[in-house]
CSV table of C-alpha atoms and ligand atoms in Angstrom, one decimal:
chain,number,residue,atom,x,y,z
U,1,UNK,CA,0.0,0.0,0.0
U,2,UNK,CA,1.2,3.5,-0.8
U,3,UNK,CA,-0.2,6.8,0.6
U,4,UNK,CA,-1.3,9.6,-1.7
U,5,UNK,CA,-1.6,12.8,0.3
U,6,UNK,CA,-3.5,15.6,-1.4
U,7,UNK,CA,-3.9,19.3,-0.5
U,8,UNK,CA,-6.7,20.9,-2.6
U,9,UNK,CA,-6.9,24.7,-2.1
U,10,UNK,CA,-8.9,27.2,-4.0
U,11,UNK,CA,-6.1,27.8,-6.5
U,12,UNK,CA,-3.7,24.9,-6.4
U,13,UNK,CA,-3.5,21.1,-6.1
U,14,UNK,CA,-0.6,19.5,-4.3
U,15,UNK,CA,0.0,15.7,-4.3
U,16,UNK,CA,2.5,13.7,-2.4
U,17,UNK,CA,3.2,10.0,-3.0
U,18,UNK,CA,4.6,8.2,0.1
U,19,UNK,CA,5.4,4.7,1.3
U,20,UNK,CA,3.2,3.3,4.0
U,21,UNK,CA,5.8,4.5,6.5
U,22,UNK,CA,5.4,8.0,5.1
U,23,UNK,CA,8.7,8.1,3.3
U,24,UNK,CA,8.3,10.7,0.5
U,25,UNK,CA,8.7,9.2,-3.0
U,26,UNK,CA,7.5,12.0,-5.2
U,27,UNK,CA,5.6,15.3,-5.1
U,28,UNK,CA,3.7,17.5,-7.6
U,29,UNK,CA,2.3,21.0,-7.2
U,30,UNK,CA,0.2,22.7,-9.9
U,31,UNK,CA,-2.1,25.6,-10.3
U,32,UNK,CA,-5.8,24.8,-11.1
U,33,UNK,CA,-6.8,26.1,-14.5
U,34,UNK,CA,-10.2,24.4,-14.4
U,35,UNK,CA,-11.7,24.1,-11.0
U,36,UNK,CA,-14.6,21.8,-12.0
U,37,UNK,CA,-14.7,18.6,-10.0
U,38,UNK,CA,-14.2,16.4,-13.0
U,39,UNK,CA,-11.2,18.4,-14.2
U,40,UNK,CA,-9.6,18.3,-10.7
U,41,UNK,CA,-10.1,14.5,-10.4
U,42,UNK,CA,-8.7,14.1,-13.9
U,43,UNK,CA,-5.7,16.2,-13.0
U,44,UNK,CA,-5.2,14.3,-9.8
U,45,UNK,CA,-5.4,11.0,-11.6
U,46,UNK,CA,-2.8,12.2,-14.2
U,47,UNK,CA,-0.3,13.3,-11.5
U,48,UNK,CA,-0.8,10.1,-9.5
U,49,UNK,CA,-0.2,8.0,-12.7
U,50,UNK,CA,3.0,10.0,-13.5
U,51,UNK,CA,4.4,9.4,-10.0
U,52,UNK,CA,3.4,5.7,-10.0
U,53,UNK,CA,5.2,5.2,-13.3
U,54,UNK,CA,8.3,7.1,-12.3
U,55,UNK,CA,8.7,5.0,-9.2
U,56,UNK,CA,7.4,1.7,-10.6
U,57,UNK,CA,4.5,1.6,-8.2
U,58,UNK,CA,1.7,0.5,-10.5
U,59,UNK,CA,1.2,-2.8,-8.6
U,60,UNK,CA,0.4,-1.1,-5.3
U,61,UNK,CA,-3.0,-0.2,-3.9
U,62,UNK,CA,-3.4,3.4,-2.8
U,63,UNK,CA,-4.8,5.1,0.3
U,64,UNK,CA,-5.8,8.6,-0.8
U,65,UNK,CA,-6.1,11.1,2.0
U,66,UNK,CA,-7.2,14.5,0.8
U,67,UNK,CA,-7.3,17.9,2.6
U,68,UNK,CA,-9.9,20.2,1.1
U,69,UNK,CA,-10.5,23.9,1.7
U,70,UNK,CA,-14.2,23.5,2.4
U,71,UNK,CA,-17.0,22.1,4.5
U,72,UNK,CA,-17.4,18.3,4.3
U,73,UNK,CA,-20.0,15.7,5.3
U,74,UNK,CA,-19.3,13.7,8.4
U,75,UNK,CA,-18.2,10.6,6.6
U,76,UNK,CA,-15.5,12.5,4.6
U,77,UNK,CA,-16.9,11.5,1.3
U,78,UNK,CA,-18.7,14.6,0.1
U,79,UNK,CA,-17.6,18.2,-0.3
U,80,UNK,CA,-20.7,20.0,0.9
U,81,UNK,CA,-19.5,23.6,0.3
U,82,UNK,CA,-16.2,24.8,-1.0
U,83,UNK,CA,-16.7,28.5,-1.8
U,84,UNK,CA,-13.2,29.0,-3.3
U,85,UNK,CA,-13.8,26.1,-5.7
U,86,UNK,CA,-17.5,26.9,-6.1
U,87,UNK,CA,-18.4,23.3,-5.3
U,88,UNK,CA,-21.6,22.3,-3.6
U,89,UNK,CA,-22.5,18.7,-2.6
U,90,UNK,CA,-19.8,17.1,-4.7
U,91,UNK,CA,-19.2,13.4,-4.2
U,92,UNK,CA,-15.4,14.0,-4.5
U,93,UNK,CA,-14.2,10.8,-2.8
U,94,UNK,CA,-16.4,8.5,-4.9
U,95,UNK,CA,-15.3,10.4,-8.0
U,96,UNK,CA,-11.6,9.8,-7.1
U,97,UNK,CA,-12.3,6.1,-6.3
U,98,UNK,CA,-14.0,5.5,-9.6
U,99,UNK,CA,-11.3,7.3,-11.6
U,100,UNK,CA,-8.1,6.0,-10.0
U,101,UNK,CA,-8.3,2.3,-10.2
U,102,UNK,CA,-5.7,1.5,-7.5
U,103,UNK,CA,-7.4,3.9,-4.9
U,104,UNK,CA,-8.6,1.4,-2.3
U,105,UNK,CA,-9.3,3.9,0.4
U,106,UNK,CA,-10.2,7.5,-0.1
U,107,UNK,CA,-11.2,10.0,2.6
U,108,UNK,CA,-11.5,13.8,2.7
U,109,UNK,CA,-10.6,16.1,5.5
U,110,UNK,CA,-11.3,19.8,6.1
U,111,UNK,CA,-8.0,21.5,5.4
U,112,UNK,CA,-7.7,23.1,8.9
U,113,UNK,CA,-8.5,19.8,10.6
U,114,UNK,CA,-5.7,18.2,8.5
U,115,UNK,CA,-3.4,21.1,9.3
U,116,UNK,CA,-4.1,20.7,13.0
U,117,UNK,CA,-3.3,17.0,12.8
U,118,UNK,CA,-0.1,17.8,10.9
U,119,UNK,CA,1.0,20.2,13.6
U,120,UNK,CA,0.0,17.7,16.3
U,121,UNK,CA,2.0,14.8,14.7
U,122,UNK,CA,5.1,16.6,13.4
U,123,UNK,CA,5.1,20.1,14.8
U,124,UNK,CA,4.1,21.6,18.1
U,125,UNK,CA,1.5,19.2,19.4
U,126,UNK,CA,3.7,16.2,19.9
U,127,UNK,CA,3.3,14.1,23.0
U,128,UNK,CA,0.1,15.9,24.0
U,129,UNK,CA,-3.5,14.6,24.0
U,130,UNK,CA,-5.9,17.7,24.0
U,131,UNK,CA,-4.8,20.3,21.4
U,132,UNK,CA,-6.6,23.1,19.7
U,133,UNK,CA,-5.4,25.1,16.7
U,134,UNK,CA,-6.6,28.4,15.4
U,135,UNK,CA,-5.5,29.7,12.0
U,136,UNK,CA,-5.9,33.2,10.9
U,137,UNK,CA,-5.4,33.6,7.1
U,138,UNK,CA,-7.9,35.1,4.8
U,139,UNK,CA,-10.5,33.7,7.2
U,140,UNK,CA,-10.4,32.4,10.8
U,141,UNK,CA,-10.7,28.7,11.4
U,142,UNK,CA,-9.5,25.9,13.7
U,143,UNK,CA,-9.1,22.3,14.4
U,144,UNK,CA,-9.2,20.0,17.4
U,145,UNK,CA,-7.3,16.9,18.6
U,146,UNK,CA,-9.2,15.3,21.5
U,147,UNK,CA,-7.9,12.2,23.3
U,148,UNK,CA,-5.1,12.1,20.8
U,149,UNK,CA,-7.5,11.7,17.9
U,150,UNK,CA,-8.6,14.1,15.2
U,151,UNK,CA,-12.1,15.4,16.1
U,152,UNK,CA,-14.5,16.3,13.3
U,153,UNK,CA,-17.6,16.9,15.4
U,154,UNK,CA,-21.2,15.7,15.0
U,155,UNK,CA,-21.6,16.8,11.4
U,156,UNK,CA,-18.0,17.6,10.5
U,157,UNK,CA,-17.9,21.3,11.2
U,158,UNK,CA,-16.3,21.5,14.7
U,159,UNK,CA,-13.9,24.2,15.8
U,160,UNK,CA,-15.4,26.9,13.5
U,161,UNK,CA,-14.3,29.6,16.0
U,162,UNK,CA,-14.2,32.2,13.3
U,163,UNK,CA,-18.0,32.2,13.2
U,164,UNK,CA,-18.6,32.6,16.9
U,165,UNK,CA,-20.8,35.7,17.2
U,166,UNK,CA,-18.5,38.3,18.7
U,167,UNK,CA,-20.9,41.3,18.1
U,168,UNK,CA,-24.3,39.8,17.2
U,169,UNK,CA,-25.5,42.9,15.4
U,170,UNK,CA,-22.1,43.8,14.0
U,171,UNK,CA,-20.2,43.6,10.8
U,172,UNK,CA,-21.4,41.2,8.1
U,173,UNK,CA,-19.3,38.1,7.6
U,174,UNK,CA,-18.5,36.1,4.4
U,175,UNK,CA,-20.7,33.2,5.8
U,176,UNK,CA,-23.8,35.4,5.5
U,177,UNK,CA,-24.2,36.0,9.3
U,178,UNK,CA,-23.4,39.2,11.2
U,179,UNK,CA,-20.8,39.9,13.9
U,180,UNK,CA,-18.6,36.8,13.5
U,181,UNK,CA,-15.0,36.9,14.9
U,182,UNK,CA,-13.8,36.5,11.3
U,183,UNK,CA,-15.5,39.8,10.3
U,184,UNK,CA,-13.2,41.6,12.8
U,185,UNK,CA,-10.0,39.5,12.6
U,186,UNK,CA,-9.8,37.5,9.3
U,187,UNK,CA,-7.3,38.8,6.6
U,188,UNK,CA,-10.1,39.6,4.1
U,189,UNK,CA,-12.1,41.4,6.6
U,190,UNK,CA,-9.1,43.4,7.9
U,191,UNK,CA,-8.3,44.4,4.3
U,192,UNK,CA,-12.0,45.5,3.9
U,193,UNK,CA,-11.9,47.5,7.1
U,194,UNK,CA,-8.7,49.2,6.0
U,195,UNK,CA,-10.2,50.1,2.6
U,196,UNK,CA,-13.3,51.5,4.4
U,197,UNK,CA,-11.4,53.8,6.8
U,198,UNK,CA,-9.1,54.9,4.0
U,199,UNK,CA,-12.1,55.9,1.9
U,200,UNK,CA,-14.0,57.7,4.7
U,201,UNK,CA,-10.9,59.7,5.6
U,202,UNK,CA,-10.8,58.7,9.3
U,203,UNK,CA,-7.3,57.4,9.0
U,204,UNK,CA,-4.9,59.7,7.2
U,205,UNK,CA,-2.2,57.1,7.4
U,206,UNK,CA,-4.3,54.5,5.5
U,207,UNK,CA,-5.6,57.1,3.1
U,208,UNK,CA,-2.0,57.9,2.2
U,209,UNK,CA,-1.0,54.2,1.9
U,210,UNK,CA,-4.0,53.6,-0.3
U,211,UNK,CA,-3.1,56.5,-2.7
U,212,UNK,CA,0.5,55.3,-2.8
U,213,UNK,CA,-0.6,51.7,-3.6
U,214,UNK,CA,-2.8,52.9,-6.5
U,215,UNK,CA,-4.8,49.9,-7.8
U,216,UNK,CA,-3.3,47.5,-5.3
U,217,UNK,CA,-5.7,46.9,-2.3
U,218,UNK,CA,-4.8,47.5,1.3
U,219,UNK,CA,-4.2,44.5,3.6
U,220,UNK,CA,-3.7,43.6,7.2
U,221,UNK,CA,0.0,44.4,6.8
U,222,UNK,CA,-1.0,48.1,6.2
U,223,UNK,CA,-2.9,48.2,9.5
U,224,UNK,CA,0.2,46.6,11.2
U,225,UNK,CA,2.3,49.4,9.7
U,226,UNK,CA,-0.2,52.0,10.9
U,227,UNK,CA,0.0,50.6,14.5
U,228,UNK,CA,3.8,50.9,14.3
U,229,UNK,CA,3.3,54.5,13.1
U,230,UNK,CA,1.0,55.2,16.0
U,231,UNK,CA,-2.1,55.8,13.9
U,232,UNK,CA,-5.0,55.8,16.3
U,233,UNK,CA,-7.5,54.3,13.9
U,234,UNK,CA,-5.1,51.4,13.0
U,235,UNK,CA,-4.6,50.8,16.7
U,236,UNK,CA,-8.3,50.6,17.2
U,237,UNK,CA,-8.7,48.1,14.4
U,238,UNK,CA,-5.8,46.1,15.8
U,239,UNK,CA,-7.2,46.1,19.3
U,240,UNK,CA,-10.6,45.0,18.1
U,241,UNK,CA,-9.1,42.2,16.0
U,242,UNK,CA,-6.9,41.0,19.0
U,243,UNK,CA,-9.9,41.2,21.3
U,244,UNK,CA,-12.2,39.2,18.9
U,245,UNK,CA,-9.5,36.5,18.6
U,246,UNK,CA,-8.9,36.4,22.3
U,247,UNK,CA,-12.6,36.1,23.0
U,248,UNK,CA,-12.8,33.2,20.5
U,249,UNK,CA,-9.8,31.5,22.0
U,250,UNK,CA,-11.3,31.8,25.5
U,251,UNK,CA,-14.2,29.6,24.4
U,252,UNK,CA,-11.7,26.8,23.4
U,253,UNK,CA,-9.9,27.3,26.7
U,254,UNK,CA,-13.1,27.2,28.8
U,255,UNK,CA,-14.8,24.3,27.0
U,256,UNK,CA,-11.9,22.0,25.9
U,257,UNK,CA,-9.3,22.9,28.6
U,258,UNK,CA,-6.5,22.1,26.0
U,259,UNK,CA,-2.9,21.5,27.0
U,260,UNK,CA,-1.8,23.5,24.0
U,261,UNK,CA,-3.3,26.0,21.5
U,262,UNK,CA,-1.4,26.2,18.2
U,263,UNK,CA,-1.6,29.6,16.5
U,264,UNK,CA,-1.0,29.7,12.7
U,265,UNK,CA,-2.1,31.1,9.4
U,266,UNK,CA,-0.5,33.9,7.4
U,267,UNK,CA,-2.0,36.8,9.3
U,268,UNK,CA,-0.9,35.6,12.7
U,269,UNK,CA,2.5,34.3,11.5
U,270,UNK,CA,3.3,37.7,9.9
U,271,UNK,CA,1.9,39.8,12.7
U,272,UNK,CA,3.3,38.5,16.0
U,273,UNK,CA,1.9,41.5,17.9
U,274,UNK,CA,-1.7,40.4,17.0
U,275,UNK,CA,-1.0,36.9,18.2
U,276,UNK,CA,0.4,38.3,21.5
U,277,UNK,CA,-2.7,40.5,22.0
U,278,UNK,CA,-5.0,37.6,21.2
U,279,UNK,CA,-3.2,35.5,23.9
U,280,UNK,CA,-3.4,38.3,26.4
U,281,UNK,CA,-7.2,38.8,25.7
U,282,UNK,CA,-7.8,35.0,25.8
U,283,UNK,CA,-6.4,34.8,29.3
U,284,UNK,CA,-8.4,37.9,30.3
U,285,UNK,CA,-11.7,36.2,29.2
U,286,UNK,CA,-10.8,32.8,30.8
U,287,UNK,CA,-11.0,31.6,34.4
U,288,UNK,CA,-7.6,31.0,36.0
U,289,UNK,CA,-7.5,27.1,36.1
U,290,UNK,CA,-8.0,26.7,32.3
U,291,UNK,CA,-5.8,29.7,31.5
U,292,UNK,CA,-2.9,28.4,33.6
U,293,UNK,CA,-3.1,24.9,32.0
U,294,UNK,CA,-2.5,26.0,28.4
U,295,UNK,CA,0.6,26.8,26.5
U,296,UNK,CA,0.3,28.9,23.3
U,297,UNK,CA,2.6,27.8,20.6
U,298,UNK,CA,3.3,29.0,17.0
U,299,UNK,CA,2.6,26.8,14.1
U,300,UNK,CA,5.9,25.1,13.0
U,301,UNK,CA,4.8,23.8,9.6
U,302,UNK,CA,3.2,26.9,8.0
U,303,UNK,CA,1.8,26.1,4.6
U,304,UNK,CA,3.0,22.5,4.9
U,305,UNK,CA,0.7,21.7,7.8
U,306,UNK,CA,-2.3,20.6,5.6
U,307,UNK,CA,-0.2,18.4,3.4
U,308,UNK,CA,1.7,16.8,6.3
U,309,UNK,CA,-1.7,16.3,8.1
U,310,UNK,CA,-3.3,14.6,5.1
U,311,UNK,CA,-0.4,12.1,4.8
U,312,UNK,CA,-0.5,11.4,8.6
U,313,UNK,CA,-4.2,11.0,8.6
U,314,UNK,CA,-3.9,8.1,6.1
U,315,UNK,CA,-3.2,5.9,9.2
U,316,UNK,CA,-6.6,6.7,10.7
U,317,UNK,CA,-8.3,5.5,7.4
U,318,UNK,CA,-6.5,2.2,7.2
U,319,UNK,CA,-7.1,1.5,10.9
U,320,UNK,CA,-10.9,1.7,10.4
E,401,LIG,ZN1,-19.3,34.1,9.8
């Protein structure tokens, strides 16, 4: 048996072929030109066939473990909603299994659940049993390891801390609801807030940045620069984002009582001051015993976490 780890994002497909002991044999990375499910499966089949041939592996059965940026069903067979791919109710696992002849086991994972497992197995979670991860990139999401096992939840959507309602009547969120943590602290939302305050003139700093950047939109990094430059509006946005994240983290601390919380995602990794503020606010919102028990750690695997997690999760499929 060989393991095929897959990381399917909104713009790129990564595939890794490994031996059963996870030794890496071959890897491919390619941008998605056609994001339709059939085209993605055909591309995956083509890359797998190439790697099989190169390494003389045609005789071996495959366990395909696939991290997908989207919401899945509980069984890990169907992509229920992947906004970046524009997929709804796609039977992706069945499609892979009927296209790749050697695919004996196929299972799908939410990409952040896979990334959490990757960190747990190879990064910062090693040796622990109760671990939570929160990733702040364009959105805010998370994953859980409970009792040393990956935890999907009752219908596969656990640890969606980005959609806790921080300000119930507040800013609108990409999910369609109002006031979510993500609407105050996600990378896309921070960029939108920066554009708004630049346009309404309340932050001369961001106004100047916007005019210097021309067509290029503002981002969380511009707010970070504004905080450095002591711009009061940027500081307000920063404090609100840190508070929203800390408030979300306090729910994980209070309910799960994790030994460790892993913080990752591009926005947090590139803006350590925001991660620091989020930790401080998390402890402020949490009772002492749970707060004292946790250690906050920084993601070690970065963009690799989802891929590493997908390969590691192959064990949990074959054990079933
Ligand atoms: Zn939301």
